[in-house]
Short mmCIF file of C-alpha atoms in Angstrom, two decimals:
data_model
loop_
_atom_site.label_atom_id
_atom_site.label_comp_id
_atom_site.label_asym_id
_atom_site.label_seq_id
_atom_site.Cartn_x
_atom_site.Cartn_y
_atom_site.Cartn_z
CA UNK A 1 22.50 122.04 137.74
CA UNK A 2 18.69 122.48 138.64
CA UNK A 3 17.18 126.20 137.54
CA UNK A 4 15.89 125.93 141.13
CA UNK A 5 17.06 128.74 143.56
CA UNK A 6 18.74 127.14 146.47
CA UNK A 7 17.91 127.67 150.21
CA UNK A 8 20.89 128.51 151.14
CA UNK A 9 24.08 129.68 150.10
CA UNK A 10 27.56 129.13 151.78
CA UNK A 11 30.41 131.42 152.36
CA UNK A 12 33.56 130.08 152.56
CA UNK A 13 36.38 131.91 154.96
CA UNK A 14 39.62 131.00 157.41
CA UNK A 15 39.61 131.67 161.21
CA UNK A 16 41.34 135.39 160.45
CA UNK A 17 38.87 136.43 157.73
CA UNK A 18 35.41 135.41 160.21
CA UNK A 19 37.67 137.72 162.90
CA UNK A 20 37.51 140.00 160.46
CA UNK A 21 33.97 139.83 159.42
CA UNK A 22 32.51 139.71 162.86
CA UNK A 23 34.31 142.44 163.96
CA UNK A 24 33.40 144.90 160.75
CA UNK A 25 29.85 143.51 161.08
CA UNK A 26 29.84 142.74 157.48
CA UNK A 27 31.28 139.74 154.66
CA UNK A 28 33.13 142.69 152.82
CA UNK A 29 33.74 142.58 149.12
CA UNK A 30 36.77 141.10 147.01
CA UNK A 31 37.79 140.78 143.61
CA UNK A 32 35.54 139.49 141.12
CA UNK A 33 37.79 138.13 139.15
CA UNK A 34 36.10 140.15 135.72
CA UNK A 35 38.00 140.79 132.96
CA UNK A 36 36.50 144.24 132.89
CA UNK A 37 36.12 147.22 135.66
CA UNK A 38 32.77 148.80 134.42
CA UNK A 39 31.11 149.72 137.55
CA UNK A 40 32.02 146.79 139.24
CA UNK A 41 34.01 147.07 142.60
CA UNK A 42 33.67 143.41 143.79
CA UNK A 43 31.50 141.42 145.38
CA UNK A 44 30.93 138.68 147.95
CA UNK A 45 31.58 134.89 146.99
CA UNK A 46 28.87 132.33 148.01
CA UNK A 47 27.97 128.56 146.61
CA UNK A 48 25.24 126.53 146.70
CA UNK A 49 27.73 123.65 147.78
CA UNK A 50 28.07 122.68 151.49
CA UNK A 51 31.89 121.77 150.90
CA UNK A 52 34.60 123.89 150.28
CA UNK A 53 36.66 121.25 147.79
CA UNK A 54 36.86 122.86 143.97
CA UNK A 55 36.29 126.57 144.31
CA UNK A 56 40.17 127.60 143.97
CA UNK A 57 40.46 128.20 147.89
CA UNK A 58 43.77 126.94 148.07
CA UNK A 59 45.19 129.04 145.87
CA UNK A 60 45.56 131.88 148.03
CA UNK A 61 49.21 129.92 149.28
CA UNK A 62 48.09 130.05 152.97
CA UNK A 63 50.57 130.37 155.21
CA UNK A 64 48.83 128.70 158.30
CA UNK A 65 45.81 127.50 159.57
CA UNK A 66 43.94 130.43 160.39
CA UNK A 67 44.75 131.60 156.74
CA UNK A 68 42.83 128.41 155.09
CA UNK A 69 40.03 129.69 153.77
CA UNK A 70 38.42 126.42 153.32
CA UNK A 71 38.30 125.99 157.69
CA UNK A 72 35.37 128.37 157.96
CA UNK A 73 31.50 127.34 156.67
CA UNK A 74 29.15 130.44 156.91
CA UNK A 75 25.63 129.44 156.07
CA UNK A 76 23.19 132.76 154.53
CA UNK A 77 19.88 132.72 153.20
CA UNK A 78 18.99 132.94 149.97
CA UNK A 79 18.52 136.77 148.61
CA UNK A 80 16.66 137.43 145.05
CA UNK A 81 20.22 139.82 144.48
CA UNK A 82 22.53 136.82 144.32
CA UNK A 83 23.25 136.18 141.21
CA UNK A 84 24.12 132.76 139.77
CA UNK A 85 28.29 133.32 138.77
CA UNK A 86 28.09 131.57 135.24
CA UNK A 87 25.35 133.78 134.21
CA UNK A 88 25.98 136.98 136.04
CA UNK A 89 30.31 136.57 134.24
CA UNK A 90 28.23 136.21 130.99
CA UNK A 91 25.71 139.24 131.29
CA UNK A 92 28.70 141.29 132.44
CA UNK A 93 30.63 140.38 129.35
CA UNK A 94 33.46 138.43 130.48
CA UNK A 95 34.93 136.45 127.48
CA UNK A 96 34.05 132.54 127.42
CA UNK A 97 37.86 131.79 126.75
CA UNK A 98 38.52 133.53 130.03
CA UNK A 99 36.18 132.16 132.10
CA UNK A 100 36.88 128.46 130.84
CA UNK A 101 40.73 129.24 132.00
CA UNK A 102 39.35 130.47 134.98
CA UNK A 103 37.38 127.35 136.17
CA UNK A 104 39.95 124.97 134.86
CA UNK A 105 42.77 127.11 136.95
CA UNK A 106 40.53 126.35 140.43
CA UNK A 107 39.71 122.82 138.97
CA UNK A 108 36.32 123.69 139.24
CA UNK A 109 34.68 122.05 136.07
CA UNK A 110 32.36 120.06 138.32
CA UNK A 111 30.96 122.85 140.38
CA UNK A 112 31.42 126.50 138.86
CA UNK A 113 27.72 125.88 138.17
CA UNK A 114 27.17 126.39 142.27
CA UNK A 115 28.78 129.59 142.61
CA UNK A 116 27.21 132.62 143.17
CA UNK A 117 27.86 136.58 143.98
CA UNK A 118 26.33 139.05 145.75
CA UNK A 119 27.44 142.79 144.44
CA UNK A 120 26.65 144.27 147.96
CA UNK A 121 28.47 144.02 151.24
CA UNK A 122 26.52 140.80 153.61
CA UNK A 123 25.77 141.81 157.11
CA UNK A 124 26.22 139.52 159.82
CA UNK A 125 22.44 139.84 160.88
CA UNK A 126 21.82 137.49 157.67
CA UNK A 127 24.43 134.65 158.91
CA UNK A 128 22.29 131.54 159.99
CA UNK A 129 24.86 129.71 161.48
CA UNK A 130 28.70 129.50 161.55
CA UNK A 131 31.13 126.07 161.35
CA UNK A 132 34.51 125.31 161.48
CA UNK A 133 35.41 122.33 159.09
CA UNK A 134 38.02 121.12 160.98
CA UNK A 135 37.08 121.28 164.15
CA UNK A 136 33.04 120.65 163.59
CA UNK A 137 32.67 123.49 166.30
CA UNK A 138 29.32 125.37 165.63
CA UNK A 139 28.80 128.89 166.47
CA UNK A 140 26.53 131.44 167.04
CA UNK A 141 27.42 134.85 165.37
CA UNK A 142 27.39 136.44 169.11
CA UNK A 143 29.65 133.78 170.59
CA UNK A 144 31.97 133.90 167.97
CA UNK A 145 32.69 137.24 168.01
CA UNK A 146 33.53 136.40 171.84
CA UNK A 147 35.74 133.08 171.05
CA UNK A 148 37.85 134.46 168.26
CA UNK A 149 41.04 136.88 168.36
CA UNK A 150 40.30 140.59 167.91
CA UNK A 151 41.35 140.99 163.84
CA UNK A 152 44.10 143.76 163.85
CA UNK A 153 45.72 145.44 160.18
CA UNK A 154 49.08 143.38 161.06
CA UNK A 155 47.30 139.81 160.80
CA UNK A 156 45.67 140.45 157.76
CA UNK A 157 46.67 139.21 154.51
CA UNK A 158 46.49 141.80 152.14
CA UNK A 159 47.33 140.70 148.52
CA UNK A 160 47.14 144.02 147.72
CA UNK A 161 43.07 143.81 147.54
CA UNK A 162 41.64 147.26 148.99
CA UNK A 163 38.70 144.89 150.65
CA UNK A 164 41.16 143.50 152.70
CA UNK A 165 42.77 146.87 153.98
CA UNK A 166 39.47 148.11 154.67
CA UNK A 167 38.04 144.47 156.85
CA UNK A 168 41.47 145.31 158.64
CA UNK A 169 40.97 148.37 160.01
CA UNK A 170 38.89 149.51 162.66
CA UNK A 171 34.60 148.92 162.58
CA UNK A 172 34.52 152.55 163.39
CA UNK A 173 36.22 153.71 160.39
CA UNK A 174 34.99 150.91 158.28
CA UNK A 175 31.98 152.73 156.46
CA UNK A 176 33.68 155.69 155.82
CA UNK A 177 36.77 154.24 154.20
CA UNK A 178 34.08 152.61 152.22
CA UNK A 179 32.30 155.55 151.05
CA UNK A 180 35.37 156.93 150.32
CA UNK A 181 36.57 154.37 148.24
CA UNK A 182 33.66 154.47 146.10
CA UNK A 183 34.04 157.94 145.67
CA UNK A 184 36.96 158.27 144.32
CA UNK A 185 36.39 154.87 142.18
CA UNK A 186 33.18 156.88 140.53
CA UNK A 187 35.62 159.57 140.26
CA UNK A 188 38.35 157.91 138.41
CA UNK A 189 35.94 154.88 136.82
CA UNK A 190 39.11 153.65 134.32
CA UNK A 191 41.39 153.50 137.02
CA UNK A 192 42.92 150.54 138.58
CA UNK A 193 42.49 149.81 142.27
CA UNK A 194 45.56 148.23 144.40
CA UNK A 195 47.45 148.40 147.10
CA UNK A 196 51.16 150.52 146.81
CA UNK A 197 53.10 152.07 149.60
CA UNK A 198 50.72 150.03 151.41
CA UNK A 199 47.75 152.15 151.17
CA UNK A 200 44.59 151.60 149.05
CA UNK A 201 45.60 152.98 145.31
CA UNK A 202 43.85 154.21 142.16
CA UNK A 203 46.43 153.56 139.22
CA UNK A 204 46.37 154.36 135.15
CA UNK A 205 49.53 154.44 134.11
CA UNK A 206 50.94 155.87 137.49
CA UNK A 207 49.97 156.32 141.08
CA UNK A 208 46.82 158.79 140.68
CA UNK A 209 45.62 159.26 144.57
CA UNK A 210 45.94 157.22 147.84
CA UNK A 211 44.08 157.19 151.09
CA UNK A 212 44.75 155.70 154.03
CA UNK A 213 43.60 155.44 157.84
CA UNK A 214 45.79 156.96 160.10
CA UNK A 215 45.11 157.12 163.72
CA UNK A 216 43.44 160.46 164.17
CA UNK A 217 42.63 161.17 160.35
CA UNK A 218 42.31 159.95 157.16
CA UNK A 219 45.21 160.75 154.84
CA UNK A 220 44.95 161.57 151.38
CA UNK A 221 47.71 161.60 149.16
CA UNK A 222 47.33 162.75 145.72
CA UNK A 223 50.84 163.87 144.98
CA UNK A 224 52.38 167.47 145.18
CA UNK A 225 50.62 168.89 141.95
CA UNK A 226 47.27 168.33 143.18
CA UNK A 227 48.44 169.69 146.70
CA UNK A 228 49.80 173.16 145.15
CA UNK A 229 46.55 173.29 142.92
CA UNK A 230 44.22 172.90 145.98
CA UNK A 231 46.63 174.90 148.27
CA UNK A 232 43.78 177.59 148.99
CA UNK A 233 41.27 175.20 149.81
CA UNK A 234 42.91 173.33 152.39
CA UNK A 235 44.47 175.97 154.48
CA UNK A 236 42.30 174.24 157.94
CA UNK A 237 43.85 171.41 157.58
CA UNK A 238 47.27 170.22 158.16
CA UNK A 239 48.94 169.04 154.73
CA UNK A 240 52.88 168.36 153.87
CA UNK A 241 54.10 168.53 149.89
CA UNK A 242 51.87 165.43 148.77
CA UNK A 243 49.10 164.71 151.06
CA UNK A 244 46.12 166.50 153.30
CA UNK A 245 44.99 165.05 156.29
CA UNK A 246 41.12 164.89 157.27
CA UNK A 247 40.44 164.81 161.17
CA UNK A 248 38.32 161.90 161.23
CA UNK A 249 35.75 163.70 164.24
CA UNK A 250 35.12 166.25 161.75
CA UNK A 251 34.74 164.88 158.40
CA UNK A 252 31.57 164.94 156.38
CA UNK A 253 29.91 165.58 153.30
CA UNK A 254 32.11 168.97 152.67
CA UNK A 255 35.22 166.23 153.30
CA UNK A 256 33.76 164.10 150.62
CA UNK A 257 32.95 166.06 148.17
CA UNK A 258 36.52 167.74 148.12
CA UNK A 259 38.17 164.62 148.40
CA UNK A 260 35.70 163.71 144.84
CA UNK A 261 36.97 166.54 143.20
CA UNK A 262 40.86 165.73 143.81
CA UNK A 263 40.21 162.65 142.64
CA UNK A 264 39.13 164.36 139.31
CA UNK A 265 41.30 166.20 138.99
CA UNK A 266 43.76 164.06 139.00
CA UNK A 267 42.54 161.59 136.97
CA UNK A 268 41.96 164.81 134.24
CA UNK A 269 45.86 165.66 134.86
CA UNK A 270 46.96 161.98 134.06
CA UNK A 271 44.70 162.45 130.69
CA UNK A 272 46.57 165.43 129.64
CA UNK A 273 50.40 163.61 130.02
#
């Protein structure tokens, strides 16, 4: 593969997932697929390649047609952040034999070379153009939004990926489930993020703290030794044995930064068992 940047880059989606992404205003991130957590907390996939043959799409076992990820063609510029997949795996220290499983897994020895990340969240303003593959229906990013079904938790496919939760909830709430996400992920940095109980999860060795969007609030669950620990600084909100709920119309920075230092100290707990 030429050294040369390319034009554009192509992301690769089903008919839910562009519902999704239309309606958050934003190509959220996913799982990297890195060997290693250090920092990183996903990222977008893109390739240089117009077609959407090679690039292990088909392995997420799609249960319908507006699940197949290779149905949707979103054409982006190209941004000096992308970074080239190969290289980028290799500077962030994934092992070779790893990444050689990896491509021949997705059958991808003939095009890994055109893959490419992007490490920050893609807003829709960048999109040049949208296709369906199957259909060879071209849309513009305001009509699609129109034509497409609104994207609702229920008709999302989680495999327990927190980016997925979070593209299935409301646009409103979107950025702050976000924010608090990577709070708590700088909080606990060795911890493992998943879904459990169907909420977004930080895990090392056990369940450490959950969130989750509730109607009205944000719920935070960090288990009933955290709660009787923080008892006397959460006597304003309403709370049960394991978890403290945060009215969404009032949370801010205070909200955060308690949230933060749960999250701590939880993750300092789990050290000391």
């Amino acid at each position: 593969m030429s050294d040369r940047k390319p034009e554009v880059l192509y992301h690769f989606t089903s008919p839910v997932g562009l519902s999704a992404i239309l309606h958050a205003g934003h190509i959220a991130l996913t799982e990297s697929n890195l060997n290693i957590r250090e920092g990183n907390c996903g990222v977008v996939w893109l390739t240089s390649s117009s077609e959407p043959l090679n690039h292990g799409l088909k392995f997420d076992d799609a249960t319908s047609a507006e699940h197949d990820k290779t149905t949707i063609r979103i054409a982006l510029p190209h941004k000096e952040d992308f970074k080239q997949w190969d290289k980028w795996s290799t500077a962030k220290g994934m092992d070779e034999s790893y990444k050689a499983i990896l491509i021949a897994t997705a059958g991808a020895e003939a095009v890994y070379k055109t893959w490419y990340v992007s490490e920050s969240i893609i807003s829709v303003d960048d999109i040049l153009n949208i296709e369906n593959l199957v259909t060879r229906e071209a849309f513009l990013t305001q009509d699609a939004l129109k034509s497409l079904p609104e994207s609702k938790p229920s008709a999302v496919k989680f495999n327990n990926e927190i980016d997925e939760y979070i593209a299935s909830q409301p646009a409103k709430l979107q950025i702050l489930l976000l924010n608090v996400r990577m709070a708590i992920r700088q909080a606990l940095p060795d911890a493992t993020e998943k879904i459990s109980w169907q909420m977004p999860t930080f895990w090392q060795g056990r369940n450490l703290i959950h969130f989750a969007a509730q109607k009205n609030h944000l719920g935070i669950y960090p288990g009933a030794a955290a709660m009787k620990h923080f008892a006397p600084r959460l006597t304003e909100y309403k709370t049960s044995k394991g978890a403290v709920q945060f009215p969404y119309k009032s949370f801010g920075p205070e909200q955060m930064a308690l949230i933060t230092e749960i999250a701590v100290w939880c993750g300092k707990e789990n050290a000391k068992t």
